[in-house]
Amino acid sequence: MNLNEVVYVGNVPKQATDVELGEFFKNVGRVIKVSFMRENRNDCRTKVAFVLFENEMQALKACSFDQTIFQWNRVIVMLVKDDRYFWAGHTVIVRNISSDTNEEDLFEAFGRYGMIEAVQIPTCNYAYVGFKEKSAAAAAQRLNNTVLGKTKISVQVSQRNMRVRLEDLDSFKTPRVYNELMDAKLKYDYNEFVSEPTSGNSAGAGPGPGTSAAPFAFDDYEDEEDNRIYDPTTNRFYDKPKDGRPAAKEQEPVYVEEIIDDDDDDGDLLIPPPIPWTRQNDDEVSIDLVSPQESPIAGRNLFDEDEPADDAEFSTVEVRRKEISFGKSAVVSTSNSAVRVENVPREVYDEDIVRYFAKFGLITSVEIAQSTSCIFSKVYTIIYQQKSVAERVLECFMRKCEFSGVVCTLFTLRPEDVIQDGQGRCVIVDYISNSTVFEDVADAFRKVGQVIYLKKTPRNTTASVVHFRHRISMNLAKKVVEIDGDKVRVVPFNQGFFRKLTAENRRLKDASTPHTKKPLKNVRMVDIEMKEEQERNKYMILKTVYNPNYRNPDPKNLSNEAMPKHLILRFVLY
């Protein structure tokens, strides 16, 4: 069974039947099977359903019914492998709600503070309200200790991300539902296989003896509808170019994320999609990840299942700040408009970085320092004139850019930000050399998941922590035994493992002791230092405008100062 053909439907009324839910999706296509969960739980007002469709295209079309009304309930419709979250800071938790309060009451009460993306009542006494903006969630706290319906409610902003999907479709966690859908799919495929030669004998004849009717009634939609592409961003369908007619030339599309399911119980493995590049006039390739982008599946051929997967699909995408859990370090920044930019290759000119970040707003100062965790990268501290500009830059935690032919992954943080280590999304690597760049680590864990950060100590005296965007399979991560030519050992994140690896690794002990002689420089480091020396000499030349009123303040000590021609200096003794 292909999980991309199954749709998760939340907030389904308990009195709804499978036939009624199949009738709700009749305009989408053929519904093979509907299975319910949470229908016998007394602490839940609603139940969830898993709907199996005939193909992936029909499942994608069904996602357009998200946040629509079904039997007076606003249902949540998404693919079973879609990891949608109520984001921390954007969501409020409403507690002590009355039994007669539904989603529409919450929409009406909280909609005055901002745009609401989703509302969910997991159990009878609390609910989640997700806003599009953080400011709206903060303003919604004004309803704290107010009366909604018959009770006084408590409203607080959520401090952690909460998954929208309440139940998973898994052969181990939910065997009943999984087996029901699997059996229905096998029976449907068998009946289609048996009825195929019968339907080809006579046109217009009824179904043969081996043919089974559709499990649910559905409208006989036209064939042209199958030749359209669904866009989840705009909830619209776009015509696919027909054979023989050239398609319009479009920009490089942004692909939606693809999830590959594994048999392990540690979670699903997410393979990230490629990044779109936009080349500018000054041969600088960059991406404004703060502005809206193209449709996630515009121009993609969703109908060719035999198309081989391209290795370029496993590249990096942007990571928003709201997806990361940050802590505070002991270092306190003196400016609230400061931004720390990490992982900038030393081959990149400083002028290119300043020009790129100056596009967001006016810059007050820029500080440049060599990275303490990698000899091939440097760190910038950029202070903007306005705090709002710095917040806009910080909205995207991880962005991929290209400067003068050098592709790099930039990280934008506050000077006091520290990424929190969490189990399931972090692994410990016993030793990563200071000459290993972030891209080498991300390439080593490419088949495990998307690496979003690498935490190393300045002198490489302790083990390193690799952070992933989503939960990963630890069994698959342990199979990584080499990074950039160095033999490594990978274990799940744990404070005990962290101390043990730090104490046992000989290379970490050698790094903590000072070397008597400097290590030999490789060819790349020699080229980088030569380039930096040329850049330093180039920008140390000061070009000034001739000023006839200028006088040497101390001719005795500043005797090498250049004198303009036809200028006579007269000294008067007093």
Coordinates of C-alpha atoms in Angstrom, one line a residue:
M1 CA 0.0 0.0 0.0
N2 CA 1.2 3.4 -1.0
L3 CA 0.9 5.8 2.0
N4 CA 0.7 8.8 -0.4
E5 CA -2.7 7.6 -1.3
V6 CA -4.1 7.8 2.2
V7 CA -5.5 11.1 3.7
Y8 CA -5.8 12.0 7.4
V9 CA -9.1 13.6 8.3
G10 CA -9.3 15.2 11.8
N11 CA -12.2 16.6 13.8
V12 CA -14.7 14.2 12.3
P13 CA -18.1 14.1 14.2
K14 CA -18.5 10.8 16.1
Q15 CA -21.9 10.2 14.6
A16 CA -20.5 10.4 11.0
T17 CA -20.3 7.1 9.1
D18 CA -17.9 5.9 6.5
V19 CA -20.5 6.2 3.8
E20 CA -21.2 9.9 4.7
L21 CA -17.5 10.7 4.7
G22 CA -17.1 8.9 1.3
E23 CA -19.9 11.0 0.0
F24 CA -18.1 14.1 1.3
F25 CA -15.1 13.3 -1.0
K26 CA -17.2 12.1 -4.0
N27 CA -16.0 15.0 -6.2
V28 CA -12.4 14.0 -5.6
G29 CA -12.4 10.4 -6.9
R30 CA -12.9 6.8 -5.9
V31 CA -12.8 6.2 -2.1
I32 CA -11.6 2.6 -1.5
K33 CA -11.8 2.5 2.3
V34 CA -12.5 4.7 5.3
S35 CA -11.2 3.6 8.8
F36 CA -11.9 5.5 12.0
M37 CA -9.9 5.9 15.3
R38 CA -10.8 7.5 18.6
E39 CA -14.5 6.7 18.1
N40 CA -14.7 4.9 21.5
R41 CA -12.8 7.5 23.6
N42 CA -15.0 9.4 26.0
D43 CA -12.5 12.2 26.5
C44 CA -12.6 13.2 22.8
R45 CA -15.5 15.0 21.2
T46 CA -14.5 14.0 17.7
K47 CA -12.7 11.1 15.9
V48 CA -10.1 10.9 13.2
A49 CA -10.4 9.0 9.9
F50 CA -8.0 7.6 7.4
V51 CA -9.3 7.7 3.8
L52 CA -7.7 5.5 1.1
F53 CA -8.1 6.8 -2.4
E54 CA -7.4 5.1 -5.8
N55 CA -4.2 7.0 -6.6
E56 CA -1.9 9.8 -5.3
M57 CA -3.5 12.5 -7.4
Q58 CA -6.9 12.0 -5.8
A59 CA -5.3 12.1 -2.4
L60 CA -3.7 15.5 -3.3
K61 CA -7.0 16.8 -4.5
A62 CA -8.7 15.8 -1.2
C63 CA -6.2 18.0 0.7
S64 CA -8.1 21.0 -0.8
F65 CA -11.0 20.2 1.6
D66 CA -8.8 21.3 4.5
Q67 CA -10.6 23.7 6.9
T68 CA -14.0 23.1 5.3
I69 CA -17.3 22.2 7.0
F70 CA -18.4 18.6 7.3
Q71 CA -21.6 18.1 9.4
W72 CA -21.1 21.4 11.2
N73 CA -17.5 20.6 12.0
R74 CA -14.4 22.2 10.5
V75 CA -12.3 19.2 9.4
I76 CA -8.5 19.0 9.0
V77 CA -7.5 17.2 5.8
M78 CA -3.9 16.4 5.0
L79 CA -1.7 13.5 3.8
V80 CA -0.8 11.0 6.4
K81 CA 2.9 11.7 6.0
D82 CA 2.5 15.5 6.3
D83 CA 4.2 16.7 9.5
R84 CA 2.2 19.9 10.1
Y85 CA 2.7 21.6 13.4
F86 CA 1.1 24.2 15.7
W87 CA 4.3 26.3 16.0
A88 CA 5.5 27.6 19.3
G89 CA 4.9 31.3 19.6
H90 CA 2.2 31.2 16.9
T91 CA -0.2 29.1 18.9
V92 CA -2.3 29.6 22.0
I93 CA -3.6 26.9 24.3
V94 CA -7.2 27.4 25.5
R95 CA -8.0 25.5 28.6
N96 CA -11.2 24.8 30.6
I97 CA -13.5 25.2 27.6
S98 CA -17.1 24.1 28.0
S99 CA -18.6 21.0 26.4
D100 CA -20.8 23.0 24.0
T101 CA -17.9 25.1 22.7
N102 CA -16.9 24.1 19.1
E103 CA -14.3 25.2 16.6
E104 CA -16.6 27.9 15.1
D105 CA -17.0 29.5 18.5
L106 CA -13.2 29.6 18.9
F107 CA -12.8 31.0 15.4
E108 CA -15.3 33.8 16.2
A109 CA -13.7 34.6 19.6
F110 CA -10.0 34.6 18.5
G111 CA -10.4 35.7 14.9
R112 CA -10.5 39.4 15.9
Y113 CA -6.8 39.2 16.8
G114 CA -5.4 37.9 13.6
M115 CA -5.5 35.4 10.8
I116 CA -6.2 31.8 12.1
E117 CA -4.5 28.9 10.3
A118 CA -6.1 26.0 12.2
V119 CA -8.1 25.2 15.3
Q120 CA -8.1 21.8 17.0
I121 CA -9.9 20.4 20.1
P122 CA -7.9 17.2 20.9
T123 CA -9.9 16.5 24.1
C124 CA -12.9 17.9 25.9
N125 CA -11.3 20.5 28.1
Y126 CA -8.6 22.3 25.9
A127 CA -8.0 23.4 22.4
Y128 CA -5.2 24.8 20.1
V129 CA -5.6 27.9 18.1
G130 CA -2.8 28.5 15.5
F131 CA -2.2 32.0 14.2
K132 CA -0.2 33.1 11.2
E133 CA 1.6 35.9 13.1
K134 CA 3.3 35.8 16.5
S135 CA 1.8 39.2 17.3
A136 CA -1.7 37.8 16.9
A137 CA -1.0 35.0 19.4
A138 CA 0.4 37.4 21.9
A139 CA -2.6 39.7 21.5
A140 CA -5.0 36.7 22.0
Q141 CA -3.8 36.4 25.6
R142 CA -6.2 39.3 26.4
L143 CA -8.9 36.6 26.5
N144 CA -7.2 35.0 29.5
N145 CA -9.6 34.7 32.5
T146 CA -12.6 35.7 30.4
V147 CA -15.8 33.8 29.9
L148 CA -16.4 31.8 26.7
G149 CA -19.7 30.0 26.6
K150 CA -20.4 28.9 30.1
T151 CA -16.9 28.7 31.6
K152 CA -13.9 31.0 32.3
I153 CA -11.1 30.0 30.0
S154 CA -7.3 30.2 30.4
V155 CA -5.3 31.4 27.3
Q156 CA -1.5 31.0 27.1
V157 CA 1.0 31.1 24.3
S158 CA 2.5 27.7 23.6
Q159 CA 6.3 27.3 24.2
R160 CA 6.8 24.2 22.1
N161 CA 5.7 22.8 18.7
M162 CA 2.7 20.5 18.7
R163 CA 1.9 18.2 15.9
V164 CA -1.5 18.7 14.2
R165 CA -1.9 15.0 13.4
L166 CA -3.2 13.2 16.5
E167 CA -2.8 9.6 15.3
D168 CA -0.2 7.9 13.0
L169 CA -0.9 5.3 10.3
D170 CA 1.7 2.7 11.2
S171 CA 1.7 -1.1 11.0
F172 CA 3.1 -1.3 14.6
K173 CA 1.3 1.5 16.4
T174 CA -2.0 1.2 14.7
P175 CA -2.2 -2.3 13.3
R176 CA -6.0 -2.5 13.0
V177 CA -6.4 0.6 10.8
Y178 CA -3.3 -0.3 8.8
N179 CA -4.5 -3.8 8.1
E180 CA -8.0 -2.7 7.2
L181 CA -6.7 -0.3 4.6
M182 CA -4.2 -2.9 3.3
D183 CA -6.9 -5.6 2.9
A184 CA -9.2 -3.1 1.1
K185 CA -6.4 -2.1 -1.3
L186 CA -5.5 -5.7 -2.1
K187 CA -9.1 -6.6 -2.8
Y188 CA -9.6 -3.5 -4.9
D189 CA -6.4 -4.3 -7.0
Y190 CA -7.5 -7.9 -7.4
N191 CA -11.0 -6.9 -8.6
E192 CA -9.5 -4.4 -11.0
F193 CA -7.2 -7.0 -12.4
V194 CA -10.0 -9.5 -12.9
S195 CA -12.4 -7.0 -14.5
E196 CA -9.8 -5.6 -16.9
P197 CA -10.1 -8.2 -19.7
T198 CA -13.9 -8.3 -19.3
S199 CA -14.3 -4.5 -19.8
G200 CA -12.3 -4.6 -23.0
N201 CA -14.6 -7.1 -24.8
S202 CA -17.6 -4.9 -25.3
A203 CA -17.9 -1.1 -25.0
G204 CA -20.7 0.2 -22.9
A205 CA -21.4 -3.2 -21.3
G206 CA -22.0 -3.4 -17.6
P207 CA -19.5 -4.8 -15.2
G208 CA -18.7 -8.5 -15.5
P209 CA -19.1 -11.1 -12.9
G210 CA -15.7 -10.4 -11.4
T211 CA -16.2 -6.7 -11.2
S212 CA -17.0 -5.1 -7.9
A213 CA -18.9 -1.8 -7.6
A214 CA -17.3 1.2 -6.2
P215 CA -17.3 1.1 -2.3
F216 CA -18.9 4.6 -2.3
A217 CA -20.9 6.6 -4.7
F218 CA -18.9 9.2 -6.6
D219 CA -19.5 11.6 -9.5
D220 CA -18.3 10.5 -12.9
Y221 CA -15.9 13.3 -13.4
E222 CA -14.3 14.1 -16.8
D223 CA -11.0 12.7 -17.9
E224 CA -9.6 16.2 -18.3
E225 CA -9.6 16.6 -14.6
D226 CA -7.0 13.9 -14.2
N227 CA -4.8 16.0 -16.5
R228 CA -4.5 18.8 -14.0
I229 CA -2.0 19.6 -11.2
Y230 CA -3.2 20.5 -7.8
D231 CA -1.4 23.3 -6.0
P232 CA -1.7 23.1 -2.2
T233 CA -0.5 26.7 -1.7
T234 CA -3.4 28.2 -3.7
N235 CA -5.9 25.3 -3.4
R236 CA -6.3 25.4 -7.2
F237 CA -5.9 23.0 -10.1
Y238 CA -3.7 24.0 -13.1
D239 CA -3.9 22.3 -16.5
K240 CA -1.0 20.1 -17.5
P241 CA 0.4 20.8 -21.0
K242 CA -0.9 18.2 -23.5
D243 CA 1.3 16.1 -25.7
G244 CA 2.6 17.9 -28.8
R245 CA 2.2 21.4 -27.3
P246 CA 5.3 22.9 -25.8
A247 CA 5.0 24.0 -22.2
A248 CA 5.6 27.6 -21.2
K249 CA 9.1 28.2 -19.9
E250 CA 9.0 28.7 -16.2
Q251 CA 11.5 29.3 -13.4
E252 CA 13.1 26.5 -11.5
P253 CA 10.3 25.2 -9.3
V254 CA 10.5 24.6 -5.5
Y255 CA 9.7 21.0 -4.7
V256 CA 7.6 20.0 -1.8
E257 CA 9.2 17.9 0.8
E258 CA 9.1 14.1 0.3
I259 CA 9.1 11.7 3.1
I260 CA 10.4 8.2 2.9
D261 CA 8.9 5.7 5.4
D262 CA 11.1 3.1 7.0
D263 CA 10.3 0.1 9.1
D264 CA 12.1 1.4 12.2
D265 CA 10.2 2.8 15.1
D266 CA 12.4 5.8 15.5
G267 CA 10.3 8.0 13.2
D268 CA 10.2 8.7 9.5
L269 CA 13.1 9.8 7.4
L270 CA 12.7 13.1 5.6
I271 CA 14.6 13.8 2.4
P272 CA 14.8 17.5 1.7
P273 CA 14.0 19.0 -1.8
P274 CA 16.2 21.1 -3.9
I275 CA 16.7 24.8 -3.6
P276 CA 15.8 27.3 -6.3
W277 CA 18.5 29.7 -7.5
T278 CA 17.9 33.1 -8.9
R279 CA 20.8 34.8 -10.7
Q280 CA 21.2 38.5 -10.5
N281 CA 22.9 41.0 -12.8
D282 CA 26.1 41.1 -10.8
D283 CA 26.7 37.4 -11.1
E284 CA 25.7 36.9 -7.5
V285 CA 23.3 34.1 -6.8
S286 CA 21.1 34.6 -3.8
I287 CA 17.7 33.8 -2.4
D288 CA 15.4 36.1 -0.5
L289 CA 13.9 33.4 1.7
V290 CA 11.8 36.0 3.5
S291 CA 9.6 36.9 0.5
P292 CA 7.0 34.5 -0.9
Q293 CA 8.1 31.9 -3.4
E294 CA 6.6 30.0 -6.3
S295 CA 4.1 27.2 -6.0
P296 CA 5.7 24.1 -4.4
I297 CA 4.7 21.8 -7.2
A298 CA 4.4 24.1 -10.2
G299 CA 5.8 22.5 -13.3
R300 CA 6.5 19.2 -11.7
N301 CA 5.4 16.0 -13.5
L302 CA 3.2 14.3 -11.0
F303 CA 2.0 11.7 -13.5
D304 CA 5.2 10.1 -14.6
E305 CA 5.8 7.5 -11.8
D306 CA 8.6 5.8 -13.7
E307 CA 10.7 9.0 -13.8
P308 CA 14.0 8.2 -12.0
A309 CA 14.9 10.2 -8.9
D310 CA 17.5 12.9 -9.4
D311 CA 20.3 13.3 -6.9
A312 CA 19.7 17.0 -6.9
E313 CA 16.4 16.4 -5.1
F314 CA 18.3 15.6 -2.0
S315 CA 19.6 19.1 -1.4
T316 CA 18.9 21.6 1.4
V317 CA 15.9 23.9 1.8
E318 CA 15.5 26.9 4.0
V319 CA 14.7 26.4 7.7
R320 CA 12.6 29.0 9.5
R321 CA 13.5 30.2 13.0
K322 CA 10.1 29.0 14.4
E323 CA 11.1 25.4 13.7
I324 CA 14.2 25.6 16.0
S325 CA 14.2 25.6 19.8
F326 CA 16.6 28.2 21.1
G327 CA 18.1 28.8 24.6
K328 CA 20.0 31.7 26.0
S329 CA 23.8 31.7 26.6
A330 CA 25.7 33.7 29.2
V331 CA 26.7 36.2 26.6
V332 CA 24.3 39.1 26.4
S333 CA 24.3 41.3 23.4
T334 CA 24.4 45.1 23.9
S335 CA 22.3 45.7 20.8
N336 CA 18.8 44.3 20.1
S337 CA 19.4 44.7 16.3
A338 CA 22.5 42.5 16.1
V339 CA 22.6 39.4 13.9
R340 CA 25.3 36.7 14.0
V341 CA 26.1 35.1 10.6
E342 CA 27.9 31.8 10.8
N343 CA 29.5 29.3 8.4
V344 CA 30.7 31.8 5.8
P345 CA 33.6 30.3 3.7
R346 CA 36.8 32.2 3.9
E347 CA 36.9 32.2 0.1
V348 CA 33.9 34.6 0.0
Y349 CA 34.8 38.3 -0.1
D350 CA 33.6 40.4 2.8
E351 CA 32.2 42.9 0.3
D352 CA 29.8 40.3 -1.1
I353 CA 28.4 39.5 2.4
V354 CA 27.9 43.1 3.2
R355 CA 26.1 43.8 -0.1
Y356 CA 23.8 40.8 0.4
F357 CA 22.7 41.7 3.9
A358 CA 22.5 45.4 3.1
K359 CA 19.5 44.5 0.9
F360 CA 17.4 43.9 4.0
G361 CA 18.1 47.4 5.5
L362 CA 20.6 49.9 6.6
I363 CA 23.6 48.5 8.4
T364 CA 25.3 50.3 11.3
S365 CA 28.4 48.2 11.7
V366 CA 29.9 44.9 10.6
E367 CA 32.4 42.8 12.6
I368 CA 34.4 40.0 11.0
A369 CA 36.0 37.2 12.9
Q370 CA 37.5 33.8 12.1
S371 CA 35.4 30.9 13.2
T372 CA 36.7 29.0 16.2
S373 CA 35.1 25.7 15.1
C374 CA 36.4 25.5 11.5
I375 CA 39.5 26.9 10.0
F376 CA 37.8 27.3 6.6
S377 CA 34.9 29.5 7.7
K378 CA 34.4 32.9 9.3
V379 CA 31.7 34.6 11.4
Y380 CA 30.1 38.0 11.0
T381 CA 28.2 40.2 13.5
I382 CA 26.0 42.6 11.7
I383 CA 24.2 45.4 13.5
Y384 CA 21.3 47.1 11.8
Q385 CA 19.9 50.5 12.5
Q386 CA 16.4 49.2 13.0
K387 CA 15.3 46.2 15.1
S388 CA 12.6 45.3 12.7
V389 CA 15.2 44.7 9.9
A390 CA 17.2 42.4 12.2
E391 CA 14.0 40.4 13.0
R392 CA 13.3 40.0 9.3
V393 CA 16.8 38.6 8.7
L394 CA 16.4 36.3 11.7
E395 CA 13.1 34.9 10.4
C396 CA 15.1 32.4 8.3
F397 CA 17.6 30.5 10.4
M398 CA 19.3 28.6 7.5
R399 CA 19.6 29.9 4.0
K400 CA 21.7 28.7 1.0
C401 CA 23.4 31.2 -1.2
E402 CA 26.2 31.5 -3.8
F403 CA 28.8 34.3 -3.9
S404 CA 31.3 34.5 -6.7
G405 CA 30.9 30.8 -7.5
V406 CA 31.2 29.7 -3.8
V407 CA 28.1 27.9 -2.6
C408 CA 27.6 28.2 1.2
T409 CA 24.9 27.6 3.8
L410 CA 24.5 30.6 6.1
F411 CA 23.1 30.5 9.6
T412 CA 21.6 33.7 11.1
L413 CA 21.2 33.8 14.9
R414 CA 21.2 36.3 17.7
P415 CA 24.5 36.7 19.4
E416 CA 23.1 35.1 22.6
D417 CA 21.2 32.2 20.9
V418 CA 22.1 28.6 21.7
I419 CA 20.3 25.7 19.9
Q420 CA 18.9 23.3 22.4
D421 CA 19.8 19.6 22.1
G422 CA 16.8 17.3 21.9
Q423 CA 16.6 13.5 21.8
G424 CA 15.3 12.1 18.5
R425 CA 16.7 15.0 16.4
C426 CA 20.3 15.1 17.6
V427 CA 23.2 12.7 17.4
I428 CA 26.7 12.8 18.9
V429 CA 29.8 12.4 16.8
D430 CA 32.9 11.6 18.7
Y431 CA 35.3 13.6 16.5
I432 CA 34.9 16.1 13.7
S433 CA 38.1 17.7 12.5
N434 CA 38.4 21.5 12.4
S435 CA 39.1 21.2 8.7
T436 CA 35.7 19.6 8.1
V437 CA 33.1 22.1 6.9
F438 CA 29.4 21.9 7.5
E439 CA 28.6 20.7 3.9
D440 CA 30.8 17.6 4.5
V441 CA 28.8 16.7 7.6
A442 CA 25.5 17.3 5.8
D443 CA 26.6 15.1 2.9
A444 CA 27.6 12.3 5.2
F445 CA 24.2 12.3 6.8
R446 CA 22.3 12.9 3.6
K447 CA 20.4 9.6 3.6
V448 CA 19.6 10.0 7.3
G449 CA 17.9 13.4 7.3
Q450 CA 18.4 17.1 6.8
V451 CA 21.2 18.5 8.9
I452 CA 20.4 22.0 10.1
Y453 CA 23.3 22.8 12.5
L454 CA 26.6 21.5 13.8
K455 CA 27.6 22.4 17.3
K456 CA 31.4 22.2 18.0
T457 CA 33.6 23.6 20.7
P458 CA 36.2 26.3 19.8
R459 CA 39.3 24.1 20.3
N460 CA 37.5 20.8 19.4
T461 CA 38.0 19.5 22.9
T462 CA 34.6 17.8 23.2
A463 CA 32.4 15.7 21.1
S464 CA 30.2 17.4 18.4
V465 CA 26.4 17.4 18.2
V466 CA 24.7 17.2 14.8
H467 CA 21.1 18.7 14.7
F468 CA 18.5 17.5 12.3
R469 CA 15.3 19.2 11.1
H470 CA 13.0 16.2 11.9
R471 CA 13.1 13.1 13.9
I472 CA 15.5 10.5 12.4
S473 CA 16.1 6.8 12.5
M474 CA 18.9 6.2 14.9
N475 CA 19.7 2.8 13.4
L476 CA 20.3 4.5 10.1
A477 CA 22.4 7.3 11.7
K478 CA 24.7 4.7 13.4
K479 CA 25.7 3.4 10.0
V480 CA 27.6 6.6 9.2
V481 CA 31.2 5.7 10.0
E482 CA 33.2 8.2 8.0
I483 CA 33.0 12.0 7.6
D484 CA 35.4 13.7 5.1
G485 CA 37.9 10.8 5.4
D486 CA 37.9 10.6 9.2
K487 CA 36.6 7.5 11.0
V488 CA 33.8 8.5 13.4
R489 CA 31.4 7.0 15.8
V490 CA 27.8 8.1 16.0
V491 CA 25.5 7.6 19.0
P492 CA 22.1 9.0 20.0
F493 CA 22.2 12.2 22.0
N494 CA 22.6 11.7 25.7
Q495 CA 24.5 13.6 28.3
G496 CA 26.1 10.3 29.5
F497 CA 27.3 9.4 26.0
F498 CA 28.5 13.0 25.5
R499 CA 30.8 12.8 28.6
K500 CA 31.9 9.3 27.8
L501 CA 32.9 10.0 24.2
T502 CA 34.7 13.2 25.3
A503 CA 36.7 11.3 27.9
E504 CA 37.6 8.3 25.8
N505 CA 38.5 9.8 22.4
R506 CA 42.2 10.2 22.0
R507 CA 42.0 12.8 19.3
L508 CA 39.9 15.1 21.5
K509 CA 42.6 14.8 24.2
D510 CA 45.3 15.7 21.8
A511 CA 43.3 18.7 20.7
S512 CA 43.1 20.0 24.3
T513 CA 46.9 20.0 24.6
P514 CA 48.9 22.8 22.9
H515 CA 51.0 21.7 19.9
T516 CA 54.8 22.3 20.0
K517 CA 54.8 23.0 16.3
K518 CA 52.2 24.2 13.8
P519 CA 50.5 21.7 11.6
L520 CA 51.4 21.7 7.9
K521 CA 49.1 23.8 5.7
N522 CA 47.4 22.2 2.8
V523 CA 47.0 23.7 -0.6
R524 CA 43.5 25.1 0.1
M525 CA 44.7 27.0 3.2
V526 CA 47.6 28.5 1.3
D527 CA 45.3 29.7 -1.5
I528 CA 42.9 31.2 1.0
E529 CA 45.7 33.1 2.9
M530 CA 47.0 34.4 -0.4
K531 CA 43.6 35.6 -1.4
E532 CA 43.0 37.3 2.0
E533 CA 46.4 39.0 1.8
Q534 CA 45.5 40.4 -1.6
E535 CA 42.2 41.6 -0.3
R536 CA 43.7 43.2 2.7
N537 CA 46.3 45.1 0.6
K538 CA 43.6 46.2 -1.8
Y539 CA 41.3 47.7 0.8
M540 CA 44.1 49.2 2.9
I541 CA 44.7 51.8 0.1
L542 CA 42.9 55.0 1.2
K543 CA 41.7 57.3 -1.6
T544 CA 41.0 60.8 -0.4
V545 CA 40.0 64.0 -2.1
Y546 CA 42.4 66.9 -2.4
N547 CA 41.8 69.6 0.2
P548 CA 43.7 72.8 -0.2
N549 CA 43.0 73.9 3.4
Y550 CA 44.5 70.9 4.9
R551 CA 47.7 71.4 7.1
N552 CA 50.0 68.8 8.5
P553 CA 49.3 68.8 12.3
D554 CA 52.8 67.6 13.2
P555 CA 55.4 68.0 10.3
K556 CA 58.2 66.8 12.5
N557 CA 56.8 63.4 13.2
L558 CA 54.7 63.1 10.1
S559 CA 57.4 63.8 7.6
N560 CA 56.4 61.2 5.1
E561 CA 53.1 62.8 4.3
A562 CA 52.6 63.5 0.6
M563 CA 52.6 67.2 -0.3
P564 CA 50.5 68.5 -3.2
K565 CA 52.4 70.3 -6.0
H566 CA 52.7 74.1 -6.1
L567 CA 52.1 74.3 -2.4
I568 CA 54.4 76.4 -0.1
L569 CA 54.4 75.8 3.6
R570 CA 55.3 78.8 5.7
F571 CA 56.1 78.4 9.4
V572 CA 55.7 81.4 11.6
L573 CA 57.7 81.6 14.8
Y574 CA 56.1 83.1 17.8

